[in-house]
Coordinates of C-alpha atoms in Angstrom, one line a residue:
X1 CA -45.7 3.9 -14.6
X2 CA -42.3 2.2 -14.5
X3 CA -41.5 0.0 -17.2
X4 CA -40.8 -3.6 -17.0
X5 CA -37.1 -3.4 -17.3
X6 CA -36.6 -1.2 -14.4
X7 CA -38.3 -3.4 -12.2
X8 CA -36.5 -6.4 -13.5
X9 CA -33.7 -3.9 -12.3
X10 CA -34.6 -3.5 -9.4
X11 CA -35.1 -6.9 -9.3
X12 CA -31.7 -8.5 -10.2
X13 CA -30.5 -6.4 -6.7
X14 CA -32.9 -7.4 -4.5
X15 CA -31.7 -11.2 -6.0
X16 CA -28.7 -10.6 -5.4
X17 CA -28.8 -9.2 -1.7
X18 CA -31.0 -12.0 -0.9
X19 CA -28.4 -14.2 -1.7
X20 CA -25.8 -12.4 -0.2
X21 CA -28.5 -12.2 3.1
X22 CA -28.5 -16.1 3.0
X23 CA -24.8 -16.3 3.5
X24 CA -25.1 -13.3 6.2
X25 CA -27.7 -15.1 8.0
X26 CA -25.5 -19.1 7.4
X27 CA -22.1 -17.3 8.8
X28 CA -24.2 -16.4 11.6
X29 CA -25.1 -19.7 12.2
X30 CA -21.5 -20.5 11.9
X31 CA -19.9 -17.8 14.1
X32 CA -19.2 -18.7 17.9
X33 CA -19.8 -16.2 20.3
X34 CA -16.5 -13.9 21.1
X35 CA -15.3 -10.7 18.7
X36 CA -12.4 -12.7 17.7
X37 CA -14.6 -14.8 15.8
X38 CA -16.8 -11.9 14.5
X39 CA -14.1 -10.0 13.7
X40 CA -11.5 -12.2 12.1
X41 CA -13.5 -15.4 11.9
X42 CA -11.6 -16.9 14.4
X43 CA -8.5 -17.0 12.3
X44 CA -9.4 -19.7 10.5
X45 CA -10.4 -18.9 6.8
X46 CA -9.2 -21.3 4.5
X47 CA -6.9 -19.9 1.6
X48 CA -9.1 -20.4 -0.9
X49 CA -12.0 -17.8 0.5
X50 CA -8.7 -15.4 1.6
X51 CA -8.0 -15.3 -2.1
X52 CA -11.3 -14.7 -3.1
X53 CA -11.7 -12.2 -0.8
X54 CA -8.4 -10.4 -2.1
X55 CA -9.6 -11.3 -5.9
X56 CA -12.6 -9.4 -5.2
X57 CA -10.8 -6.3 -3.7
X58 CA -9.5 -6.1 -7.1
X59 CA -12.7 -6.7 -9.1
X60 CA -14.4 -3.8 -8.2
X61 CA -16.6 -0.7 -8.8
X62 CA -13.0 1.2 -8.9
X63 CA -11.5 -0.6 -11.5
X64 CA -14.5 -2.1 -13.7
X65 CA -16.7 0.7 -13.4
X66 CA -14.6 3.9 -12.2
X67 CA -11.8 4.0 -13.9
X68 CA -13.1 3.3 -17.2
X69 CA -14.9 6.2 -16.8
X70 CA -12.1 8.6 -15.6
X71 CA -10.2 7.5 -18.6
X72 CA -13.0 9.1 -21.2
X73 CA -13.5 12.0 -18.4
X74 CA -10.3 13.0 -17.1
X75 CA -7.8 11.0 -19.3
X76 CA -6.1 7.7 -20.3
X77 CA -3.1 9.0 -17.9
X78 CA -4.8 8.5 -14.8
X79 CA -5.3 4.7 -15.7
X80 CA -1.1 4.7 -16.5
X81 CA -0.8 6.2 -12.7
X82 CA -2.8 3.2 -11.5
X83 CA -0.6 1.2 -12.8
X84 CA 2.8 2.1 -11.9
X85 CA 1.7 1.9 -8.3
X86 CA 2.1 -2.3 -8.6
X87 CA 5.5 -2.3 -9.2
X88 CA 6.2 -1.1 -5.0
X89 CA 3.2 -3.0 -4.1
X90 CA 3.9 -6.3 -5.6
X91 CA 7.6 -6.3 -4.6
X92 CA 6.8 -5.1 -0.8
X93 CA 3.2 -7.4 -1.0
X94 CA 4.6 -10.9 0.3
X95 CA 7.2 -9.6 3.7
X96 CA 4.8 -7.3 4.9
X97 CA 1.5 -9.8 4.8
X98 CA 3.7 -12.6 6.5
X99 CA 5.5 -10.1 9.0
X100 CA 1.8 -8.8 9.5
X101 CA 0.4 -13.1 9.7
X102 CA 2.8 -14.0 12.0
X103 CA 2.6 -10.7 14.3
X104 CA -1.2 -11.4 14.3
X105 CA -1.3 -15.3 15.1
X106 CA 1.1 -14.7 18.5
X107 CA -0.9 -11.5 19.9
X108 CA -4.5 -12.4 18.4
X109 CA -5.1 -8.9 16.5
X110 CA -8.3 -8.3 16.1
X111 CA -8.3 -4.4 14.8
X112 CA -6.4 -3.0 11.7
X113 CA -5.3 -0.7 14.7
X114 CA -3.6 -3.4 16.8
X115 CA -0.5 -4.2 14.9
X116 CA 0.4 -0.6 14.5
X117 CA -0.2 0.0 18.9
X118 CA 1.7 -3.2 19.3
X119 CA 4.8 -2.3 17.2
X120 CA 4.8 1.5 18.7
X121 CA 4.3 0.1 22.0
X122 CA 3.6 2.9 24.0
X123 CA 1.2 5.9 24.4
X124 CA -1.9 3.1 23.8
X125 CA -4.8 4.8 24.6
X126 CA -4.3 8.7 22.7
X127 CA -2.9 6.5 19.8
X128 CA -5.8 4.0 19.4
X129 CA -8.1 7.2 19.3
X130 CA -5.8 8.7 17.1
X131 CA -5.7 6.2 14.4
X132 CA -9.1 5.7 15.0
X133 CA -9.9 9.0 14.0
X134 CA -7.7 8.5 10.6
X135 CA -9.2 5.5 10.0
X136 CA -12.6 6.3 10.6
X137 CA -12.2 9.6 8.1
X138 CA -10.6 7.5 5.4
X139 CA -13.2 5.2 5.5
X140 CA -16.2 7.4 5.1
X141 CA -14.4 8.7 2.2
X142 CA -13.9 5.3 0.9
X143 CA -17.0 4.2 1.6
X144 CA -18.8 6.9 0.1
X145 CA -17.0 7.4 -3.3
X146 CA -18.1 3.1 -3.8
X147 CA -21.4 3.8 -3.0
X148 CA -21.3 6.4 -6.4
X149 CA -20.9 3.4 -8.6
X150 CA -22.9 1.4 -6.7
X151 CA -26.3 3.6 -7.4
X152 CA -25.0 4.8 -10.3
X153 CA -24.6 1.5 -12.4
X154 CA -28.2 0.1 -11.7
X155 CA -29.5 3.8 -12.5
X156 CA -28.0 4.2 -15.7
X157 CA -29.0 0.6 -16.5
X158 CA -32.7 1.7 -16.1
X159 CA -31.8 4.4 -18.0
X160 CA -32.6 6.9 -15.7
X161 CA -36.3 5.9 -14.9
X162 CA -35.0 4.5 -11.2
X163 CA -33.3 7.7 -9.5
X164 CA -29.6 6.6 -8.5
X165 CA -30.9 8.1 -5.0
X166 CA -33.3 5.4 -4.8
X167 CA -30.3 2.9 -5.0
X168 CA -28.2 4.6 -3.2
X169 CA -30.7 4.1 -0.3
X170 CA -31.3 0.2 -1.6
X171 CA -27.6 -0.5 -1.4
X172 CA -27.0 1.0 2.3
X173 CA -30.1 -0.7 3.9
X174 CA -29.0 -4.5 2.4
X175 CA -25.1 -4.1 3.6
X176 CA -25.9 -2.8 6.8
X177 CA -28.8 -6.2 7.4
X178 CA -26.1 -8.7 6.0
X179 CA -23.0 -7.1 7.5
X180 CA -24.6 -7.0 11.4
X181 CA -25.4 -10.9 11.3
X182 CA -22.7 -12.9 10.0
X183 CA -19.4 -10.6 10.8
X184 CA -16.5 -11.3 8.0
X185 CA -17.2 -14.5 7.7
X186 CA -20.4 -13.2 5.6
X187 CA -18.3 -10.9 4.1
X188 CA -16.2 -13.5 2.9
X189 CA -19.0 -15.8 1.7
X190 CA -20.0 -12.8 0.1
X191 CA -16.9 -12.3 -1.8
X192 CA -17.1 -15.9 -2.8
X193 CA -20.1 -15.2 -5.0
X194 CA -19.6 -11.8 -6.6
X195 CA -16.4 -13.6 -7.4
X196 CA -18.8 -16.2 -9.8
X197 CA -21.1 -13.6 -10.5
X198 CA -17.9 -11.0 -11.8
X199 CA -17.1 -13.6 -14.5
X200 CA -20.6 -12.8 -16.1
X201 CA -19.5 -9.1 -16.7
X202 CA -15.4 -10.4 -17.2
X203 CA -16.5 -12.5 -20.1
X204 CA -19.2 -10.3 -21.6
X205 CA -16.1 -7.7 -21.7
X206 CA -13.6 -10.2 -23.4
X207 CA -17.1 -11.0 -25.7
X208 CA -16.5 -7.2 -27.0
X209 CA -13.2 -6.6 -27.9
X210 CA -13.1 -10.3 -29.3
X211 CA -16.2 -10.1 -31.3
X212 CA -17.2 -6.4 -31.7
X213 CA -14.1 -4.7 -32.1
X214 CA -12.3 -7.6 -33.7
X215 CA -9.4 -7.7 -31.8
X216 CA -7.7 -5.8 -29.0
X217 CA -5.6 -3.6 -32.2
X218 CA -8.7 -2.6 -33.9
X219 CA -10.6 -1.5 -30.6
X220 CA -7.1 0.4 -29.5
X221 CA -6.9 2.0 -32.8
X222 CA -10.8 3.1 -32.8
X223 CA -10.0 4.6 -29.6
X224 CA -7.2 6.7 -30.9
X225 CA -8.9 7.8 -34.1
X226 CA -11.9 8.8 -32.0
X227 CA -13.2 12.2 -31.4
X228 CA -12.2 12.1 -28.2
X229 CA -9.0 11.0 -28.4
X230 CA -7.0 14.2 -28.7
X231 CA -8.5 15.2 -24.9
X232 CA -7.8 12.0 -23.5
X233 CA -4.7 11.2 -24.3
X234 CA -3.2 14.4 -23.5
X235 CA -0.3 14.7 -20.4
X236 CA -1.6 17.2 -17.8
X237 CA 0.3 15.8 -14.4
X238 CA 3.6 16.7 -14.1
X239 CA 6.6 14.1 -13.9
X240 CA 6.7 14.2 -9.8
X241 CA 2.8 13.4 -9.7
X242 CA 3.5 10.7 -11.5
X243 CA 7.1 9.6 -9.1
X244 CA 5.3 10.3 -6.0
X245 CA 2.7 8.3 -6.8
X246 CA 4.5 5.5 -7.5
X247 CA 6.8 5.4 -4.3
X248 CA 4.0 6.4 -2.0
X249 CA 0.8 5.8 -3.2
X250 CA 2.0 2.5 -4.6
X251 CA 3.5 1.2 -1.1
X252 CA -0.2 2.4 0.9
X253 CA -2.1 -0.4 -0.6
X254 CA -0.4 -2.7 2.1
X255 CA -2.1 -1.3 4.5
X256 CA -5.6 -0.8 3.8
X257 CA -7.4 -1.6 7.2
X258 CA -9.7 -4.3 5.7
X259 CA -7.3 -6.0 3.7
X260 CA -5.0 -6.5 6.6
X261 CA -7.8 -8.1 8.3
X262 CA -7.7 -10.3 6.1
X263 CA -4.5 -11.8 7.2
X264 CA -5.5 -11.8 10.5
X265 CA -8.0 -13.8 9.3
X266 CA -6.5 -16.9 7.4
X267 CA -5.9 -20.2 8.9
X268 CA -2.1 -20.3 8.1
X269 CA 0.8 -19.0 6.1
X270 CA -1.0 -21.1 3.3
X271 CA -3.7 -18.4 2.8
X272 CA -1.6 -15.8 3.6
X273 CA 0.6 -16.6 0.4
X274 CA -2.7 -17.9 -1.7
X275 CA -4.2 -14.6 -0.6
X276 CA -1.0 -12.7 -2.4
X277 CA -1.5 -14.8 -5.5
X278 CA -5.5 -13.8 -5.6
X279 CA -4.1 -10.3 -5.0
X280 CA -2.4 -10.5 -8.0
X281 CA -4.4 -12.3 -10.0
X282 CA -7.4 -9.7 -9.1
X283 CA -5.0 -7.4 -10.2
X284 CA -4.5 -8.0 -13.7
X285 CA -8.0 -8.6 -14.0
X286 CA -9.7 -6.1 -12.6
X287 CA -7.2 -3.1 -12.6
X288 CA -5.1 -3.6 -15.8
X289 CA -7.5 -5.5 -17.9
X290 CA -10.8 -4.2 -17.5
X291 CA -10.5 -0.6 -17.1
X292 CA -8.2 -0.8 -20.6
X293 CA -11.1 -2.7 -22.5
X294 CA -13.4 -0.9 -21.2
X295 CA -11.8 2.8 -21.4
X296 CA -11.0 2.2 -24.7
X297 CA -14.6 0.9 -25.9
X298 CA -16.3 3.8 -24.1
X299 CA -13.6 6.2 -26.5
X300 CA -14.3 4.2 -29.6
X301 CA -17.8 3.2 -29.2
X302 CA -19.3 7.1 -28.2
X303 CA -16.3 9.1 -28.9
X304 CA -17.1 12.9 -27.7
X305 CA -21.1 11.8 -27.9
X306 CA -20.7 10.3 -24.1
X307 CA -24.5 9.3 -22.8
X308 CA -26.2 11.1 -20.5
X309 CA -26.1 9.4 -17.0
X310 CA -26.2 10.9 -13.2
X311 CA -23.1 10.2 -12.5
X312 CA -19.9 9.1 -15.0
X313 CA -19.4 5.5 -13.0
X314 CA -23.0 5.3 -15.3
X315 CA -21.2 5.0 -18.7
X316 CA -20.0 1.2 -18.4
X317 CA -23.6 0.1 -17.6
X318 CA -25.1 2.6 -20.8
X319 CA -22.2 0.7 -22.8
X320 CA -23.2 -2.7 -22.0
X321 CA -26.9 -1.8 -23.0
X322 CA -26.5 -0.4 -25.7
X323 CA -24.4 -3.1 -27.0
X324 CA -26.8 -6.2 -25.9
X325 CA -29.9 -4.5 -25.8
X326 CA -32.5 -5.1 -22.8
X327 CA -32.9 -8.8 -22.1
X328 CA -31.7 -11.6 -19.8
X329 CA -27.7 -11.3 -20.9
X330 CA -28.0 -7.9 -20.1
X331 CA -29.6 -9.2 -16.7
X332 CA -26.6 -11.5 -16.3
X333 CA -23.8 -8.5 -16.7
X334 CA -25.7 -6.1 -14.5
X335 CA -26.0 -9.2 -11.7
X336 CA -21.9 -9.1 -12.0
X337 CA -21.8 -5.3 -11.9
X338 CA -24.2 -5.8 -8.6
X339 CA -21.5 -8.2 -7.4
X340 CA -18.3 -5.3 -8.6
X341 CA -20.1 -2.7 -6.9
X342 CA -20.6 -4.1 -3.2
X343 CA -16.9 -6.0 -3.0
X344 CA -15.7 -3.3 -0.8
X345 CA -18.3 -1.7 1.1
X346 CA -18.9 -4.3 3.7
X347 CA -15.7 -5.8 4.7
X348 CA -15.0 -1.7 5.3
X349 CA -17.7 -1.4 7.6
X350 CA -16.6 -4.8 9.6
X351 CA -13.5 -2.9 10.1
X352 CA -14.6 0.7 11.6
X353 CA -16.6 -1.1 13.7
X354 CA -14.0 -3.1 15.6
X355 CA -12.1 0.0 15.7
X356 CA -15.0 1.4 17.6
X357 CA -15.9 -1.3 19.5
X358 CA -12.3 -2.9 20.2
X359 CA -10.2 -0.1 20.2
X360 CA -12.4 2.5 21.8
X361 CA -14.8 0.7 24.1
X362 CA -13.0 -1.8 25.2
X363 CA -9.0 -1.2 25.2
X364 CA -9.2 2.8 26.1
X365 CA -12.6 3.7 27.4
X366 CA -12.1 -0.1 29.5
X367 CA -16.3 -0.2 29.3
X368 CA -17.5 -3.6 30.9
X369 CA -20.6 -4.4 28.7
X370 CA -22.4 -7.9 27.8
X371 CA -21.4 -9.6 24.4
X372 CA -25.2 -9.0 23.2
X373 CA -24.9 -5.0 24.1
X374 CA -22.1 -5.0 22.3
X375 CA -23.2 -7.0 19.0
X376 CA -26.2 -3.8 19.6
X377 CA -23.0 -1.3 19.8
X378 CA -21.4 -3.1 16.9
X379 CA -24.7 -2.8 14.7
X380 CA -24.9 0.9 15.2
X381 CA -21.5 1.8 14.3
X382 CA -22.3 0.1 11.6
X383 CA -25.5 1.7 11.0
X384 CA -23.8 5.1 11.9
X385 CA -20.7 4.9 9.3
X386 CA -23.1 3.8 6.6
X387 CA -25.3 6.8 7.3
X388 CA -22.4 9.1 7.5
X389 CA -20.7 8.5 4.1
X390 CA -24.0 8.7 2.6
X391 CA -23.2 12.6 2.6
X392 CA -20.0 12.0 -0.2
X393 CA -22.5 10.4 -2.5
X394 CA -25.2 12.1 -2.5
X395 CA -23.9 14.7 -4.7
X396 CA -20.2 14.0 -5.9
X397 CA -17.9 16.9 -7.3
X398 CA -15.6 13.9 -9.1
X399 CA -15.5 10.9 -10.3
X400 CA -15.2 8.3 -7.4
X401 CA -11.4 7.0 -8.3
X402 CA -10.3 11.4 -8.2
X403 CA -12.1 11.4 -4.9
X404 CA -9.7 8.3 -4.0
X405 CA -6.6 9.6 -5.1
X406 CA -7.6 13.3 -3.7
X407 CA -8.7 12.7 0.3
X408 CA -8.7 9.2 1.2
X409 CA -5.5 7.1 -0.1
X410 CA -3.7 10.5 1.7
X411 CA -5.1 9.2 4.9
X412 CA -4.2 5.1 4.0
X413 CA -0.9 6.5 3.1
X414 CA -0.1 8.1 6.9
X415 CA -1.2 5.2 8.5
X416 CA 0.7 2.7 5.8
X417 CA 4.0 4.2 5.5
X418 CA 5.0 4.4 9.3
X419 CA 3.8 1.4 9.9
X420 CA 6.2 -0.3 7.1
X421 CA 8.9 1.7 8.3
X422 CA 8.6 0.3 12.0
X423 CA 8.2 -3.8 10.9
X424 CA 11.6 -4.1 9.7
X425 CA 13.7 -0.9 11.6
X426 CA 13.8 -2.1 15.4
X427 CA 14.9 1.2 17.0
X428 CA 11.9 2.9 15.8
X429 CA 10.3 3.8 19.8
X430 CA 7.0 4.7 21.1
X431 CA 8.2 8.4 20.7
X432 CA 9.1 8.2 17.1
X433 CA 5.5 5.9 16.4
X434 CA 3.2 8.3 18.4
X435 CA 4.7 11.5 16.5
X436 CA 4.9 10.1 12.8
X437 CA 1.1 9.3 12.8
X438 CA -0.2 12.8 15.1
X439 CA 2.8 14.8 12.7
X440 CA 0.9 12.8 9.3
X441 CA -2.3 12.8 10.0
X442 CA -2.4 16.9 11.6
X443 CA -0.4 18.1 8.1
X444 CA -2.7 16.0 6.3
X445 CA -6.1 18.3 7.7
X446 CA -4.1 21.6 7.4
X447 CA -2.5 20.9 3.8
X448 CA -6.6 19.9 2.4
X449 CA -8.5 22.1 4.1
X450 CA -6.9 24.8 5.4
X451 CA -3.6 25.6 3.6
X452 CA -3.8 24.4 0.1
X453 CA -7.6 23.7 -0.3
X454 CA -7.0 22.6 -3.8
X455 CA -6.0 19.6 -5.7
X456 CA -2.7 18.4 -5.8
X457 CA -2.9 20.6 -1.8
X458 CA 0.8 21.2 -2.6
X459 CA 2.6 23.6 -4.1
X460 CA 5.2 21.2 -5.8
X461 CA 2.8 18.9 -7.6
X462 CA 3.1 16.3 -5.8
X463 CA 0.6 13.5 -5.3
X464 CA -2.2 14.6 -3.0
X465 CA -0.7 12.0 0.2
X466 CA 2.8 12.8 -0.6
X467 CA 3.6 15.7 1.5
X468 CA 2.0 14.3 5.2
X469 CA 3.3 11.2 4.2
X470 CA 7.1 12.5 4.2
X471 CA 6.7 14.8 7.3
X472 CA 5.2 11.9 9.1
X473 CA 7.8 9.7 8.1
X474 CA 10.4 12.1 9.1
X475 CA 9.3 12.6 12.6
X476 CA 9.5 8.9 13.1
X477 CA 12.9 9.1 11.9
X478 CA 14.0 12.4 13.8
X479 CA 12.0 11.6 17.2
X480 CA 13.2 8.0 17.2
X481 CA 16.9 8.6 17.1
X482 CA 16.7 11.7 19.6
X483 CA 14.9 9.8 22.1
X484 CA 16.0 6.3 24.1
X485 CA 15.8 2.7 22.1
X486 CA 12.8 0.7 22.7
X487 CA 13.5 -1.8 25.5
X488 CA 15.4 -5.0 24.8
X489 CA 12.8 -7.2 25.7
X490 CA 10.1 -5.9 23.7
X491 CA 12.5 -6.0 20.6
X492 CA 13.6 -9.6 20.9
X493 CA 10.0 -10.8 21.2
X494 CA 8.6 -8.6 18.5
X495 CA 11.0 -9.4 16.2
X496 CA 12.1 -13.0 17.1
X497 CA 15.3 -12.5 17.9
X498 CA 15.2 -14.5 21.5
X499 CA 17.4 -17.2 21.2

């Protein structure tokens, strides 16, 4: 017999899907016919929803509920290496979003993909299906390590009772429904409420160290004295990890396929720069703020007595329970963990499926089909990409933000890095482009799979993308400068140097 609680539980997601169902099924309503509009909304978000929609990229199962976990399972370091990444990312964030707004707005990108064709411009078709093959690998990754967390949390919150399989199935069937009728403008009207809804958790956080712990020096000093202290805050990656992370992981975030859709998205330069400020904002929040607090209670509440969960993304949920006890706050914080968990997921899925849909079917396969066969098309890549990263949750190895460092910020990083590169150095060519990416991504499969098949996949300690990154980087370089400039013509329009 299932006990109350765990069908309030189950419940509070059903509740919250619904919602998020409602403003699938209104953007629907809202969206014109055309993929421009599906896709990016036409272009026309205002800047508050763009910087709710970065805020909420931020809030997230990876920083409220993953890496509070990794900091009591693998070490208080790993939350440090998160953090040195902002210092390239915030100083790189605003010229590459505006170069990337004002590329889209003249050429109408719809796909991550297009503004990285574009600026190579040659070799279109075997590079869309190139990076479309990256992309499409990075994000089953991505997709799968979120849905960890996403079962996880409402499992442990049941304490068990509800298998996290069972909301691992929940969570797939609800993104796929919402996700297939309103396009990103649900997504974005989505992000819009898990943003209200993530202040629930936010505040019942603040509520602890405030109240509980007395004080942000009392709960670090708990965590230090703790049992577990002397195993998690203990140096195990050496100095290079650490460097190479922050030069190249840091500068990959800038080119995460559905964030730059984002910009795509916005109405004007506006949103673009409001976006960058929600970024930021969403940072601090959700990647410096919580994981600390949280890490740290989790350390000095348990200390080496961690509960038993499914998976570790389970402790924050146990935490929260066994602070508040069952009853309608508890209700209120799991709603906002609901909201943390599914931030990602969908506006991830949008983005595959143009790639598929855009990139493949239309611009290289050069398929005629009607707009309603290819809403169908749309729905089962959809369908298909959910199903497929399924298989990296099912029965995870590592916590979800070691999975993210490990095999898919490797694959963001190859795509990312080039990409930066070619914005702002004009006699980067189609020969340079089409090498750096096939060189990355090639080194990439060899170095995890074949070559070094374990973590860091380097023998230099290095960080996991650091390595393909480089070689892919230096066959842009190398390639480009043996081989002719890229015409005149196509380097005064792209970078506005016409007169």
């Amino acid at each position: 017999m299932i006990s109350p609680w765990s069908i309030a539980v189950l419940s509070l997601l059903v509740v919250f899907f619904g919602l998020t169902l409602i403003a699938g099924y209104i953007a629907a309503k809202r969206t014109k016919k055309g993929f421009y509009e599906f896709y990016v909304a036409g272009g026309t978000l205002s800047a508050i929803t763009v910087m709710f929609t970065y805020m909420a990229t931020y809030m997230e199962a990876w920083e409220f509920v993953g890496m509070p976990a990794v900091i009591v399972s693998e070490g208080f370091e790993w939350w440090i290496i998160e953090m040195i990444f902002y210092l390239t990312f915030v100083a790189l964030l605003i010229p590459v979003s505006l170069r990337i707004y004002r590329l889209a707005k003249l050429f109408k990108y719809i796909t991550p993909i297009d503004v990285i064709v574009h600026r190579v411009g040659g070799y279109e078709k075997p590079l869309r299906i190139l990076l479309a093959l990256i992309t499409v690998y990075a994000t089953i990754i991505y997709l799968g390590m979120i849905y960890i967390p996403a079962a996880g949390v409402l499992s442990a919150a049941t304490g068990g009772e509800l298998s996290y399989h069972l909301f691992l199935a929940l969570y797939v069937l609800f993104i796929i429904i919402y996700v297939s009728a309103g396009g990103l403008r649900a997504v974005a009207y989505a992000d819009v409420i898990a943003g209200f809804t993530f202040l629930v958790a936010f505040v019942a956080m603040i509520y602890i160290t405030i109240f509980h712990w007395g004080g942000f020096d009392r709960l670090a000093w708990a965590a230090y004295t703790s049992e577990i202290a002397p195993q998690i805050f203990t140096k195990t990656q050496p100095l290079q990890y650490f460097i190479t992370m922050l030069i190249i992981y840091g500068a990959s975030w800038l080119y995460i396929p559905h964030l730059v859709v984002r910009f795509y998205a916005a109405k004007d330069y506006k949103g673009v720069l409001v976006g960058c400020v929600g970024s930021n904002t969403g940072f601090f929040v959700g990647a410096f703020l919580s994981p600390l607090l949280l890490g740290l209670s989790l350390a000095a509440y348990y200390g080496a007595n961690l509960p038993e969960v499914e998976v570790v993304e389970g402790y924050v949920p146990a935490l929260f329970k066994d602070l508040f006890g069952i009853g309608p706050l508890l209700a209120l914080i799991l709603l906002g963990l609901i909201a943390i968990t599914r931030s990602t997921i969908d506006s991830m899925l949008l983005a595959v499926a143009s790639i598929i849909d855009v990139d493949l079917i239309e611009k290289t396969l050069h398929i005629k089909v009607s707009e309603r066969t290819r809403r169908l098309i749309t729905t089962l890549v959809i369908i298909g990409v959910a199903l497929l990263s399924i298989s990296i949750a099912l029965a995870p190895e590592a916590p979800m933000v070691i999975i993210g460092y490990e095999l898919c910020w490797p694959a963001y990083s190859i795509l990312c890095w080039p990409l930066i590169v070619m914005l702002f150095w004009p006699r980067a060519n189609k020969y340079g482009g089409f090498a750096s990416y096939l060189a990355g991504f090639i080194s990439l499969i060899l170095f995890t799979y074949v070559i070094w098949p374990e973590p860091p996949h380097n023998p230099f300690g290095l960080w996991e993308g650091a390595l393909p990154t480089i070689i892919g980087l230096a066959a842009l370089v190398i390639v480009s400068l043996l081989t002719p400039p890229p015409p005149k013509e196509f380097i005064e329009e792209y970078y506005g140097l016409r007169k």
